[in-house]
Amino acid sequence: MSSRDPEVSTASSAQLFERAEAVIPGGVNSPVRAFGSVGGTPRFIERAAGYTLTDVDGNDYVDLICSWGPMILGHSHPAVVEAVREAATTGLSFGAPTAGEIDLAAEIVARVAPVEQVRLVNSGTEATMSAVRLARGFTGRTKIIKFAGCYHGHVDALLADAGSGLATFGLPTSPGVTGAQAEDTIVVPYNDLDAVTKVFEAHAGEIACVITEAAAGNMGAIAPVPGFNEGLRTLTREHGALLIMDEVMTGFRASSSGWFGVDGVAGDLYTFGKVMSGGLPAAAFGGRADVMNHLAPAGPVYQAGTLSGNPVAVAAGLASLRAADRSVYDALERNADTLTGLLTDALTAEGVAHRVQRAGTLLSVFFSDEPVTDYAGAKKAETFRFPAFFHALLSRGVYPPPSAFEAWFVSSALDDRAFSIIADALPAAAKAAAAAQP
Ligand SMILES: *Cc1c(COP(=O)(O)O)cnc(C)c1O
């Protein structure tokens, strides 16, 4: 932490973290929240409204994480809060179908042309796990291809060389994942079609699916290079494998129809989460009806969930998507552009080598003087500059993701006041990044 950062009281957060560490492993329920790679006291949040997070010590922050994606409208959006309140008063869970589930599925189908049917689940992890099972069940094949640095939730078979928290902590995979669970996963570099071609040739007739983030956001923001997603489409089709577009992060954020709305490349299966949850535990997978019809009870591939399609979560997701109209997507675009400009100006002024990379409205800062196109490039960046940069921002009321390998998320709620807080905080943060030592 830079000695010139303002003193911020974190006594209550520190006290809670100590209590948490006694009863919760590492004090948190998802690793990145523990500030492991940036140090310092994780802030315990008391409430949030619009773009502002307020911690238990009364500090306010401009939120540039948005709960890792869901809060595109900002926090406590009146339409979402009202929908949740209404749903909660008529019963929390029935274990029987409800009309709202059809509305949410129909909203997703209407937005993403290649998606004809949708199954609701509770997390992005469940969505990718189920999509891979379905791809194997449908094709009768076992092997899958994934890309280094792409994160698809903490599914055993998909943890190999995954981004997100594993990138943050420098882990190739996880203890507890057996050889058998990992041996059917073939990992290749992102944006490398030749590598994918070679795997298909070496394993003719064995590949069930390729799973990719439609645009990578879990090793920092790395868009597919022109032709990459199209190439995956062609190769999978040629070899009788399915293409799974993981849009848990990009879905309904990159555009009203997610990354599909950006490059128009159709996957066979899609996974969604984050934005479509409205901030409650909900996610989905969907795609071609002939493939989805292999799922139980229509078909033989088993998949189920006690709380799947939960009425309160469905109400939150549906209200969020319905509120996310043209003006919201225009605001996201504008706000991502403004943030990109502010970051670039501040770091340039201090002579810090950097790239502010974009994947649609997702962005991230790489301390690198070359464009980053894959995980190896992301790991080569000067990540030692990030903790000082992060803490200089945090202590000045701006909350970016606490890891150099995570994307930054804007909401449509950011306004002139938010950007002036960010603009005021950035010069000191850029200085701190410039002064950081490996
Ligand atoms: C967040 C994420 C997941 C996992 O979703 P959870 O709800 O955290 O299980 C999967 N894929 C991608 C691309 C993600 O960004």
Tab-separated table of C-alpha atoms and ligand atoms in Angstrom:
chain	number	residue	atom	x	y	z
A	1	MET	CA	0.000	0.000	0.000
A	2	SER	CA	1.330	3.476	-0.847
A	3	SER	CA	2.177	5.521	2.230
A	4	ARG	CA	0.362	8.461	0.653
A	5	ASP	CA	-2.985	6.690	0.509
A	6	PRO	CA	-5.569	8.403	2.735
A	7	GLU	CA	-6.298	6.743	6.074
A	8	VAL	CA	-9.596	4.900	5.817
A	9	SER	CA	-11.169	3.342	8.878
A	10	THR	CA	-11.621	-0.392	8.366
A	11	ALA	CA	-11.931	-1.390	12.023
A	12	SER	CA	-15.402	-2.938	11.695
A	13	SER	CA	-14.481	-4.843	8.526
A	14	ALA	CA	-11.315	-6.117	10.216
A	15	GLN	CA	-13.300	-7.275	13.229
A	16	LEU	CA	-15.841	-9.094	11.040
A	17	PHE	CA	-13.078	-10.700	8.979
A	18	GLU	CA	-11.504	-12.073	12.153
A	19	ARG	CA	-14.853	-13.540	13.218
A	20	ALA	CA	-15.426	-14.883	9.708
A	21	GLU	CA	-12.061	-16.634	9.560
A	22	ALA	CA	-13.040	-18.680	12.601
A	23	VAL	CA	-16.191	-20.142	11.053
A	24	ILE	CA	-15.751	-19.770	7.263
A	25	PRO	CA	-12.640	-21.120	5.447
A	26	GLY	CA	-10.468	-18.099	4.683
A	27	GLY	CA	-13.285	-15.901	5.975
A	28	VAL	CA	-15.144	-15.755	2.670
A	29	ASN	CA	-17.559	-17.788	0.553
A	30	SER	CA	-15.697	-17.218	-2.722
A	31	PRO	CA	-11.882	-16.909	-2.732
A	32	VAL	CA	-11.361	-13.597	-4.582
A	33	ARG	CA	-13.290	-11.725	-1.881
A	34	ALA	CA	-10.480	-12.336	0.633
A	35	PHE	CA	-8.120	-9.798	-1.055
A	36	GLY	CA	-5.464	-12.563	-1.132
A	37	SER	CA	-3.538	-11.159	-4.103
A	38	VAL	CA	-3.776	-7.475	-3.140
A	39	GLY	CA	-3.470	-7.696	0.653
A	40	GLY	CA	-5.308	-5.523	3.139
A	41	THR	CA	-8.672	-5.888	4.843
A	42	PRO	CA	-11.577	-7.204	2.778
A	43	ARG	CA	-14.426	-4.717	3.074
A	44	PHE	CA	-17.635	-6.104	4.512
A	45	ILE	CA	-20.534	-4.493	2.696
A	46	GLU	CA	-23.579	-3.277	4.561
A	47	ARG	CA	-25.715	-1.988	1.704
A	48	ALA	CA	-25.631	-0.751	-1.861
A	49	ALA	CA	-27.679	1.566	-4.039
A	50	GLY	CA	-27.058	2.681	-7.622
A	51	TYR	CA	-23.277	2.666	-8.178
A	52	THR	CA	-22.431	3.013	-4.475
A	53	LEU	CA	-21.308	0.248	-2.130
A	54	THR	CA	-21.262	1.178	1.563
A	55	ASP	CA	-19.132	-0.869	3.948
A	56	VAL	CA	-19.713	-1.564	7.635
A	57	ASP	CA	-17.369	1.308	8.583
A	58	GLY	CA	-19.521	3.743	6.600
A	59	ASN	CA	-17.096	4.133	3.666
A	60	ASP	CA	-18.656	4.611	0.216
A	61	TYR	CA	-17.185	3.155	-2.974
A	62	VAL	CA	-17.978	3.550	-6.661
A	63	ASP	CA	-18.638	-0.090	-7.550
A	64	LEU	CA	-16.682	-1.341	-10.579
A	65	ILE	CA	-17.372	-5.030	-9.859
A	66	CYS	CA	-21.175	-5.066	-9.895
A	67	SER	CA	-21.243	-8.386	-7.997
A	68	TRP	CA	-18.982	-9.743	-10.789
A	69	GLY	CA	-21.533	-8.889	-13.409
A	70	PRO	CA	-25.142	-9.200	-12.285
A	71	MET	CA	-25.801	-5.592	-11.260
A	72	ILE	CA	-25.784	-3.983	-14.722
A	73	LEU	CA	-28.587	-1.653	-13.647
A	74	GLY	CA	-26.777	-0.680	-10.453
A	75	HIS	CA	-27.811	-1.841	-6.991
A	76	SER	CA	-31.311	-1.844	-5.518
A	77	HIS	CA	-32.952	-0.972	-8.818
A	78	PRO	CA	-36.577	-0.149	-7.922
A	79	ALA	CA	-38.126	-2.460	-10.558
A	80	VAL	CA	-36.012	-5.421	-9.414
A	81	VAL	CA	-36.581	-4.787	-5.707
A	82	GLU	CA	-40.331	-4.510	-6.285
A	83	ALA	CA	-40.425	-7.742	-8.335
A	84	VAL	CA	-38.538	-9.594	-5.589
A	85	ARG	CA	-40.772	-8.160	-2.867
A	86	GLU	CA	-43.890	-9.198	-4.748
A	87	ALA	CA	-42.598	-12.700	-5.495
A	88	ALA	CA	-41.501	-13.233	-1.897
A	89	THR	CA	-44.940	-12.400	-0.507
A	90	THR	CA	-46.595	-15.161	-2.548
A	91	GLY	CA	-44.272	-17.998	-1.534
A	92	LEU	CA	-40.545	-18.663	-1.697
A	93	SER	CA	-40.361	-22.061	-3.376
A	94	PHE	CA	-42.888	-24.660	-4.470
A	95	GLY	CA	-40.999	-27.547	-6.074
A	96	ALA	CA	-43.568	-27.361	-8.859
A	97	PRO	CA	-43.607	-25.358	-12.088
A	98	THR	CA	-44.557	-21.672	-12.231
A	99	ALA	CA	-45.493	-19.282	-15.075
A	100	GLY	CA	-42.511	-17.021	-14.337
A	101	GLU	CA	-40.063	-19.726	-15.402
A	102	ILE	CA	-41.643	-19.770	-18.868
A	103	ASP	CA	-41.401	-15.976	-19.070
A	104	LEU	CA	-37.705	-16.003	-18.170
A	105	ALA	CA	-36.943	-18.847	-20.602
A	106	ALA	CA	-38.931	-17.051	-23.318
A	107	GLU	CA	-37.058	-13.791	-22.666
A	108	ILE	CA	-33.724	-15.605	-23.142
A	109	VAL	CA	-34.962	-17.419	-26.257
A	110	ALA	CA	-36.224	-14.125	-27.708
A	111	ARG	CA	-32.879	-12.428	-27.140
A	112	VAL	CA	-30.413	-15.094	-28.316
A	113	ALA	CA	-31.407	-16.507	-31.708
A	114	PRO	CA	-29.519	-19.862	-31.504
A	115	VAL	CA	-31.189	-20.661	-28.171
A	116	GLU	CA	-34.467	-22.534	-28.719
A	117	GLN	CA	-34.896	-24.070	-25.264
A	118	VAL	CA	-33.619	-23.187	-21.816
A	119	ARG	CA	-33.195	-25.042	-18.530
A	120	LEU	CA	-32.847	-22.950	-15.381
A	121	VAL	CA	-30.253	-23.827	-12.733
A	122	ASN	CA	-28.785	-22.088	-9.679
A	123	SER	CA	-25.255	-21.089	-10.685
A	124	GLY	CA	-23.002	-20.720	-13.686
A	125	THR	CA	-21.052	-23.723	-12.429
A	126	GLU	CA	-24.151	-25.886	-12.634
A	127	ALA	CA	-24.905	-24.524	-16.099
A	128	THR	CA	-21.509	-25.461	-17.563
A	129	MET	CA	-21.407	-28.811	-15.734
A	130	SER	CA	-24.825	-29.708	-17.150
A	131	ALA	CA	-24.027	-28.435	-20.660
A	132	VAL	CA	-20.883	-30.583	-20.812
A	133	ARG	CA	-22.811	-33.640	-19.577
A	134	LEU	CA	-25.460	-32.999	-22.194
A	135	ALA	CA	-22.840	-32.607	-24.941
A	136	ARG	CA	-21.318	-35.947	-23.912
A	137	GLY	CA	-24.702	-37.623	-23.707
A	138	PHE	CA	-25.771	-36.246	-27.070
A	139	THR	CA	-22.587	-37.133	-28.958
A	140	GLY	CA	-21.711	-40.335	-27.096
A	141	ARG	CA	-18.119	-39.039	-26.853
A	142	THR	CA	-15.998	-38.301	-23.778
A	143	LYS	CA	-13.289	-35.731	-24.495
A	144	ILE	CA	-13.732	-31.983	-24.252
A	145	ILE	CA	-11.573	-29.052	-25.342
A	146	LYS	CA	-11.229	-25.956	-23.174
A	147	PHE	CA	-8.923	-22.941	-23.330
A	148	ALA	CA	-6.194	-21.976	-20.875
A	149	GLY	CA	-7.305	-19.019	-18.776
A	150	CYS	CA	-11.009	-19.531	-19.466
A	151	TYR	CA	-13.063	-20.103	-16.341
A	152	HIS	CA	-16.287	-22.063	-16.462
A	153	GLY	CA	-17.083	-22.295	-12.762
A	154	HIS	CA	-15.555	-24.836	-10.401
A	155	VAL	CA	-16.624	-27.974	-12.282
A	156	ASP	CA	-13.949	-30.657	-11.695
A	157	ALA	CA	-13.331	-31.338	-15.372
A	158	LEU	CA	-13.166	-27.626	-16.193
A	159	LEU	CA	-10.699	-26.442	-13.531
A	160	ALA	CA	-7.657	-27.331	-15.630
A	161	ASP	CA	-5.702	-24.129	-16.371
A	162	ALA	CA	-8.751	-22.089	-15.429
A	163	GLY	CA	-8.765	-18.321	-15.009
A	164	SER	CA	-10.480	-16.285	-12.288
A	165	GLY	CA	-9.482	-17.318	-8.752
A	166	LEU	CA	-7.090	-20.018	-9.977
A	167	ALA	CA	-5.252	-17.416	-12.055
A	168	THR	CA	-5.219	-15.083	-9.051
A	169	PHE	CA	-3.616	-17.745	-6.878
A	170	GLY	CA	-1.416	-19.196	-9.656
A	171	LEU	CA	-2.937	-22.683	-9.493
A	172	PRO	CA	-2.850	-25.035	-12.524
A	173	THR	CA	-5.796	-26.996	-11.168
A	174	SER	CA	-7.089	-28.031	-7.777
A	175	PRO	CA	-6.270	-30.785	-5.313
A	176	GLY	CA	-9.347	-32.964	-5.093
A	177	VAL	CA	-9.738	-33.162	-8.864
A	178	THR	CA	-8.776	-36.711	-9.767
A	179	GLY	CA	-6.788	-37.761	-12.814
A	180	ALA	CA	-9.889	-39.483	-14.138
A	181	GLN	CA	-11.932	-36.279	-13.905
A	182	ALA	CA	-9.253	-34.236	-15.678
A	183	GLU	CA	-7.944	-36.720	-18.260
A	184	ASP	CA	-10.743	-36.155	-20.742
A	185	THR	CA	-10.154	-32.395	-20.700
A	186	ILE	CA	-7.740	-31.148	-23.335
A	187	VAL	CA	-6.482	-27.613	-22.703
A	188	VAL	CA	-5.222	-25.430	-25.557
A	189	PRO	CA	-4.160	-21.750	-25.730
A	190	TYR	CA	-6.963	-19.216	-26.226
A	191	ASN	CA	-7.177	-17.638	-29.684
A	192	ASP	CA	-5.108	-20.485	-31.196
A	193	LEU	CA	-7.135	-22.216	-33.919
A	194	ASP	CA	-4.172	-24.269	-35.116
A	195	ALA	CA	-3.924	-25.883	-31.708
A	196	VAL	CA	-7.632	-26.748	-31.804
A	197	THR	CA	-7.276	-28.199	-35.310
A	198	LYS	CA	-4.397	-30.423	-34.155
A	199	VAL	CA	-6.407	-31.756	-31.217
A	200	PHE	CA	-9.331	-32.618	-33.483
A	201	GLU	CA	-6.952	-34.445	-35.829
A	202	ALA	CA	-5.230	-36.346	-33.027
A	203	HIS	CA	-8.555	-37.366	-31.436
A	204	ALA	CA	-10.789	-37.994	-34.443
A	205	GLY	CA	-14.294	-38.992	-33.361
A	206	GLU	CA	-13.548	-38.535	-29.651
A	207	ILE	CA	-14.299	-34.865	-28.974
A	208	ALA	CA	-17.765	-34.236	-27.527
A	209	CYS	CA	-17.493	-30.465	-27.369
A	210	VAL	CA	-15.421	-27.331	-27.334
A	211	ILE	CA	-16.315	-25.030	-24.462
A	212	THR	CA	-15.183	-21.419	-24.675
A	213	GLU	CA	-16.002	-18.110	-23.075
A	214	ALA	CA	-17.719	-16.273	-25.945
A	215	ALA	CA	-15.223	-13.532	-25.082
A	216	ALA	CA	-12.740	-14.267	-22.317
A	217	GLY	CA	-13.267	-12.288	-19.127
A	218	ASN	CA	-11.647	-14.431	-16.441
A	219	MET	CA	-7.973	-13.838	-17.257
A	220	GLY	CA	-8.716	-10.150	-17.661
A	221	ALA	CA	-10.740	-9.060	-20.684
A	222	ILE	CA	-9.495	-10.767	-23.838
A	223	ALA	CA	-11.748	-10.648	-26.867
A	224	PRO	CA	-11.560	-13.459	-29.425
A	225	VAL	CA	-9.325	-12.413	-32.331
A	226	PRO	CA	-11.213	-11.969	-35.633
A	227	GLY	CA	-12.146	-15.384	-37.018
A	228	PHE	CA	-11.502	-17.341	-33.803
A	229	ASN	CA	-15.105	-18.042	-32.786
A	230	GLU	CA	-16.035	-18.610	-36.458
A	231	GLY	CA	-13.146	-21.080	-36.713
A	232	LEU	CA	-14.399	-22.970	-33.655
A	233	ARG	CA	-17.838	-23.105	-35.261
A	234	THR	CA	-16.410	-24.572	-38.470
A	235	LEU	CA	-14.121	-27.094	-36.750
A	236	THR	CA	-16.779	-28.396	-34.351
A	237	ARG	CA	-19.272	-28.779	-37.185
A	238	GLU	CA	-16.738	-30.606	-39.373
A	239	HIS	CA	-15.871	-33.020	-36.582
A	240	GLY	CA	-19.367	-33.676	-35.230
A	241	ALA	CA	-18.659	-31.972	-31.895
A	242	LEU	CA	-20.833	-29.399	-30.139
A	243	LEU	CA	-19.764	-25.796	-29.538
A	244	ILE	CA	-20.623	-24.547	-26.055
A	245	MET	CA	-20.560	-20.771	-25.778
A	246	ASP	CA	-20.130	-19.894	-22.121
A	247	GLU	CA	-21.862	-16.530	-21.838
A	248	VAL	CA	-22.183	-16.540	-18.050
A	249	MET	CA	-20.170	-13.317	-17.980
A	250	THR	CA	-20.889	-11.789	-21.412
A	251	GLY	CA	-24.551	-12.832	-21.627
A	252	PHE	CA	-26.951	-9.862	-21.646
A	253	ARG	CA	-23.990	-7.559	-20.880
A	254	ALA	CA	-21.978	-7.373	-24.125
A	255	SER	CA	-25.256	-6.548	-25.875
A	256	SER	CA	-28.952	-7.275	-25.347
A	257	SER	CA	-28.221	-10.724	-26.813
A	258	GLY	CA	-24.792	-11.066	-25.213
A	259	TRP	CA	-21.640	-11.771	-27.220
A	260	PHE	CA	-23.798	-13.464	-29.861
A	261	GLY	CA	-25.076	-9.959	-30.620
A	262	VAL	CA	-21.468	-8.821	-31.133
A	263	ASP	CA	-20.056	-11.481	-33.496
A	264	GLY	CA	-23.123	-13.466	-34.553
A	265	VAL	CA	-21.367	-16.841	-34.236
A	266	ALA	CA	-23.967	-19.416	-33.176
A	267	GLY	CA	-23.077	-22.036	-30.566
A	268	ASP	CA	-24.993	-25.306	-30.191
A	269	LEU	CA	-25.313	-24.786	-26.441
A	270	TYR	CA	-25.087	-21.664	-24.293
A	271	THR	CA	-24.555	-21.072	-20.612
A	272	PHE	CA	-25.829	-17.998	-18.820
A	273	GLY	CA	-25.740	-16.617	-15.284
A	274	LYS	CA	-24.742	-13.341	-13.648
A	275	VAL	CA	-26.876	-10.655	-15.445
A	276	MET	CA	-29.876	-12.959	-15.967
A	277	SER	CA	-29.984	-13.658	-12.216
A	278	GLY	CA	-30.679	-10.054	-11.278
A	279	GLY	CA	-28.365	-10.717	-8.316
A	280	LEU	CA	-30.096	-13.798	-6.899
A	281	PRO	CA	-28.844	-17.363	-7.389
A	282	ALA	CA	-30.055	-18.214	-10.889
A	283	ALA	CA	-28.391	-19.343	-14.095
A	284	ALA	CA	-29.346	-21.255	-17.225
A	285	PHE	CA	-28.172	-23.333	-20.097
A	286	GLY	CA	-29.894	-23.652	-23.433
A	287	GLY	CA	-29.491	-24.118	-27.141
A	288	ARG	CA	-30.689	-26.240	-30.044
A	289	ALA	CA	-33.992	-27.924	-29.250
A	290	ASP	CA	-32.835	-31.284	-30.676
A	291	VAL	CA	-29.914	-31.264	-28.236
A	292	MET	CA	-31.867	-29.884	-25.244
A	293	ASN	CA	-34.502	-32.573	-25.773
A	294	HIS	CA	-31.944	-35.143	-24.663
A	295	LEU	CA	-32.407	-33.809	-21.126
A	296	ALA	CA	-34.591	-35.589	-18.586
A	297	PRO	CA	-37.558	-35.887	-18.511
A	298	ALA	CA	-37.742	-35.449	-22.318
A	299	GLY	CA	-34.604	-37.552	-22.828
A	300	PRO	CA	-32.059	-39.738	-21.055
A	301	VAL	CA	-29.442	-37.189	-19.831
A	302	TYR	CA	-30.180	-36.576	-16.151
A	303	GLN	CA	-30.207	-33.076	-14.706
A	304	ALA	CA	-32.299	-31.653	-11.860
A	305	GLY	CA	-32.463	-29.083	-9.046
A	306	THR	CA	-34.578	-28.638	-5.897
A	307	LEU	CA	-34.460	-24.845	-6.170
A	308	SER	CA	-34.042	-24.566	-9.964
A	309	GLY	CA	-36.373	-21.925	-11.378
A	310	ASN	CA	-36.908	-20.535	-7.884
A	311	PRO	CA	-39.760	-18.006	-8.135
A	312	VAL	CA	-37.972	-15.176	-6.320
A	313	ALA	CA	-34.767	-15.591	-8.344
A	314	VAL	CA	-36.789	-15.844	-11.554
A	315	ALA	CA	-38.634	-12.623	-10.668
A	316	ALA	CA	-35.324	-10.816	-10.068
A	317	GLY	CA	-33.824	-12.080	-13.321
A	318	LEU	CA	-36.874	-11.294	-15.398
A	319	ALA	CA	-37.227	-7.787	-13.932
A	320	SER	CA	-33.538	-7.115	-14.622
A	321	LEU	CA	-33.701	-8.280	-18.215
A	322	ARG	CA	-36.923	-6.373	-18.858
A	323	ALA	CA	-35.372	-3.193	-17.440
A	324	ALA	CA	-32.234	-3.701	-19.552
A	325	ASP	CA	-33.449	-1.869	-22.643
A	326	ARG	CA	-31.657	-0.013	-25.438
A	327	SER	CA	-30.889	2.939	-23.146
A	328	VAL	CA	-29.195	0.653	-20.595
A	329	TYR	CA	-26.966	-0.940	-23.253
A	330	ASP	CA	-26.128	2.523	-24.641
A	331	ALA	CA	-25.187	3.645	-21.122
A	332	LEU	CA	-22.992	0.561	-20.567
A	333	GLU	CA	-21.172	1.290	-23.817
A	334	ARG	CA	-20.733	4.966	-22.930
A	335	ASN	CA	-19.615	4.209	-19.375
A	336	ALA	CA	-17.103	1.574	-20.495
A	337	ASP	CA	-15.696	4.082	-23.011
A	338	THR	CA	-15.454	6.819	-20.365
A	339	LEU	CA	-13.731	4.501	-17.871
A	340	THR	CA	-11.337	3.238	-20.564
A	341	GLY	CA	-10.422	6.840	-21.414
A	342	LEU	CA	-9.842	7.837	-17.778
A	343	LEU	CA	-7.669	4.770	-17.086
A	344	THR	CA	-5.638	5.275	-20.257
A	345	ASP	CA	-5.064	8.995	-19.608
A	346	ALA	CA	-3.993	8.509	-15.986
A	347	LEU	CA	-1.581	5.636	-16.698
A	348	THR	CA	-0.181	7.356	-19.794
A	349	ALA	CA	0.462	10.533	-17.788
A	350	GLU	CA	2.645	8.519	-15.393
A	351	GLY	CA	4.386	6.623	-18.180
A	352	VAL	CA	3.132	3.223	-16.990
A	353	ALA	CA	3.192	0.610	-19.764
A	354	HIS	CA	-0.375	-0.636	-19.991
A	355	ARG	CA	-3.240	-1.812	-22.178
A	356	VAL	CA	-6.802	-1.175	-21.201
A	357	GLN	CA	-8.364	-4.098	-23.030
A	358	ARG	CA	-11.991	-4.380	-23.944
A	359	ALA	CA	-14.269	-7.291	-24.663
A	360	GLY	CA	-17.432	-5.385	-25.442
A	361	THR	CA	-18.260	-3.426	-22.298
A	362	LEU	CA	-16.024	-5.627	-20.133
A	363	LEU	CA	-12.601	-4.163	-19.593
A	364	SER	CA	-9.419	-4.747	-17.690
A	365	VAL	CA	-6.031	-3.170	-17.167
A	366	PHE	CA	-2.946	-5.143	-18.193
A	367	PHE	CA	0.406	-3.641	-17.191
A	368	SER	CA	1.905	-4.666	-20.500
A	369	ASP	CA	3.042	-2.777	-23.590
A	370	GLU	CA	1.718	-5.442	-25.942
A	371	PRO	CA	-1.869	-6.477	-26.595
A	372	VAL	CA	-2.751	-9.563	-24.551
A	373	THR	CA	-4.451	-12.343	-26.510
A	374	ASP	CA	-4.039	-15.393	-24.282
A	375	TYR	CA	-3.315	-16.643	-20.767
A	376	ALA	CA	0.470	-16.740	-21.282
A	377	GLY	CA	0.365	-13.052	-22.243
A	378	ALA	CA	-1.835	-12.215	-19.263
A	379	LYS	CA	0.619	-13.924	-16.897
A	380	LYS	CA	3.574	-12.063	-18.469
A	381	ALA	CA	2.072	-8.645	-17.637
A	382	GLU	CA	3.539	-6.703	-14.687
A	383	THR	CA	0.953	-7.851	-12.180
A	384	PHE	CA	3.176	-6.629	-9.314
A	385	ARG	CA	1.864	-3.126	-10.082
A	386	PHE	CA	-1.729	-4.108	-9.415
A	387	PRO	CA	-1.931	-4.210	-5.573
A	388	ALA	CA	-0.658	-0.613	-5.198
A	389	PHE	CA	-2.938	0.550	-8.013
A	390	PHE	CA	-5.902	-1.232	-6.428
A	391	HIS	CA	-5.371	0.119	-2.916
A	392	ALA	CA	-4.802	3.693	-4.104
A	393	LEU	CA	-8.208	3.513	-5.806
A	394	LEU	CA	-9.955	1.743	-2.938
A	395	SER	CA	-8.758	4.222	-0.330
A	396	ARG	CA	-10.104	7.023	-2.560
A	397	GLY	CA	-13.574	5.516	-2.835
A	398	VAL	CA	-13.291	3.448	-6.029
A	399	TYR	CA	-13.727	-0.351	-5.852
A	400	PRO	CA	-12.142	-2.238	-8.784
A	401	PRO	CA	-11.804	-6.041	-8.740
A	402	PRO	CA	-9.164	-7.142	-6.203
A	403	SER	CA	-7.153	-9.142	-8.749
A	404	ALA	CA	-5.141	-8.355	-11.862
A	405	PHE	CA	-6.845	-11.296	-13.612
A	406	GLU	CA	-10.447	-10.191	-13.214
A	407	ALA	CA	-12.524	-7.997	-15.506
A	408	TRP	CA	-13.914	-4.639	-14.430
A	409	PHE	CA	-17.675	-4.235	-14.724
A	410	VAL	CA	-19.593	-1.022	-15.328
A	411	SER	CA	-23.274	-0.454	-14.576
A	412	SER	CA	-25.742	1.848	-16.278
A	413	ALA	CA	-26.037	3.701	-12.942
A	414	LEU	CA	-22.609	5.385	-13.227
A	415	ASP	CA	-23.059	9.152	-13.676
A	416	ASP	CA	-20.959	12.328	-13.824
A	417	ARG	CA	-20.450	12.323	-10.054
A	418	ALA	CA	-19.221	8.693	-10.146
A	419	PHE	CA	-16.784	9.497	-12.927
A	420	SER	CA	-15.486	12.560	-11.099
A	421	ILE	CA	-14.738	10.370	-8.039
A	422	ILE	CA	-12.904	7.947	-10.354
A	423	ALA	CA	-11.066	10.769	-12.163
A	424	ASP	CA	-9.968	12.277	-8.830
A	425	ALA	CA	-8.670	8.919	-7.572
A	426	LEU	CA	-6.780	7.853	-10.699
A	427	PRO	CA	-3.719	10.149	-10.727
A	428	ALA	CA	-2.537	8.859	-7.331
A	429	ALA	CA	-3.312	5.278	-8.381
A	430	ALA	CA	-1.291	5.671	-11.578
A	431	LYS	CA	1.601	7.104	-9.529
A	432	ALA	CA	1.369	4.133	-7.153
A	433	ALA	CA	1.416	1.718	-10.107
A	434	ALA	CA	4.435	3.528	-11.563
A	435	ALA	CA	6.321	3.340	-8.255
A	436	ALA	CA	5.520	-0.330	-7.568
A	437	GLN	CA	8.485	-2.721	-7.376
A	438	PRO	CA	8.449	-6.396	-8.362
B	1	LIG	C1	-18.749	-16.622	-13.250
B	1	LIG	C2	-18.569	-17.560	-14.370
B	1	LIG	C3	-18.944	-18.921	-14.265
B	1	LIG	C4	-19.401	-19.539	-12.976
B	1	LIG	O1	-20.586	-19.002	-12.498
B	1	LIG	P1	-20.931	-19.193	-10.928
B	1	LIG	O2	-22.316	-18.646	-10.833
B	1	LIG	O3	-19.908	-18.394	-10.186
B	1	LIG	O4	-20.854	-20.634	-10.637
B	1	LIG	C5	-18.862	-19.709	-15.391
B	1	LIG	N1	-18.415	-19.206	-16.555
B	1	LIG	C6	-18.028	-17.925	-16.693
B	1	LIG	C7	-17.560	-17.426	-18.015
B	1	LIG	C8	-18.071	-17.069	-15.590
B	1	LIG	O5	-17.646	-15.818	-15.729
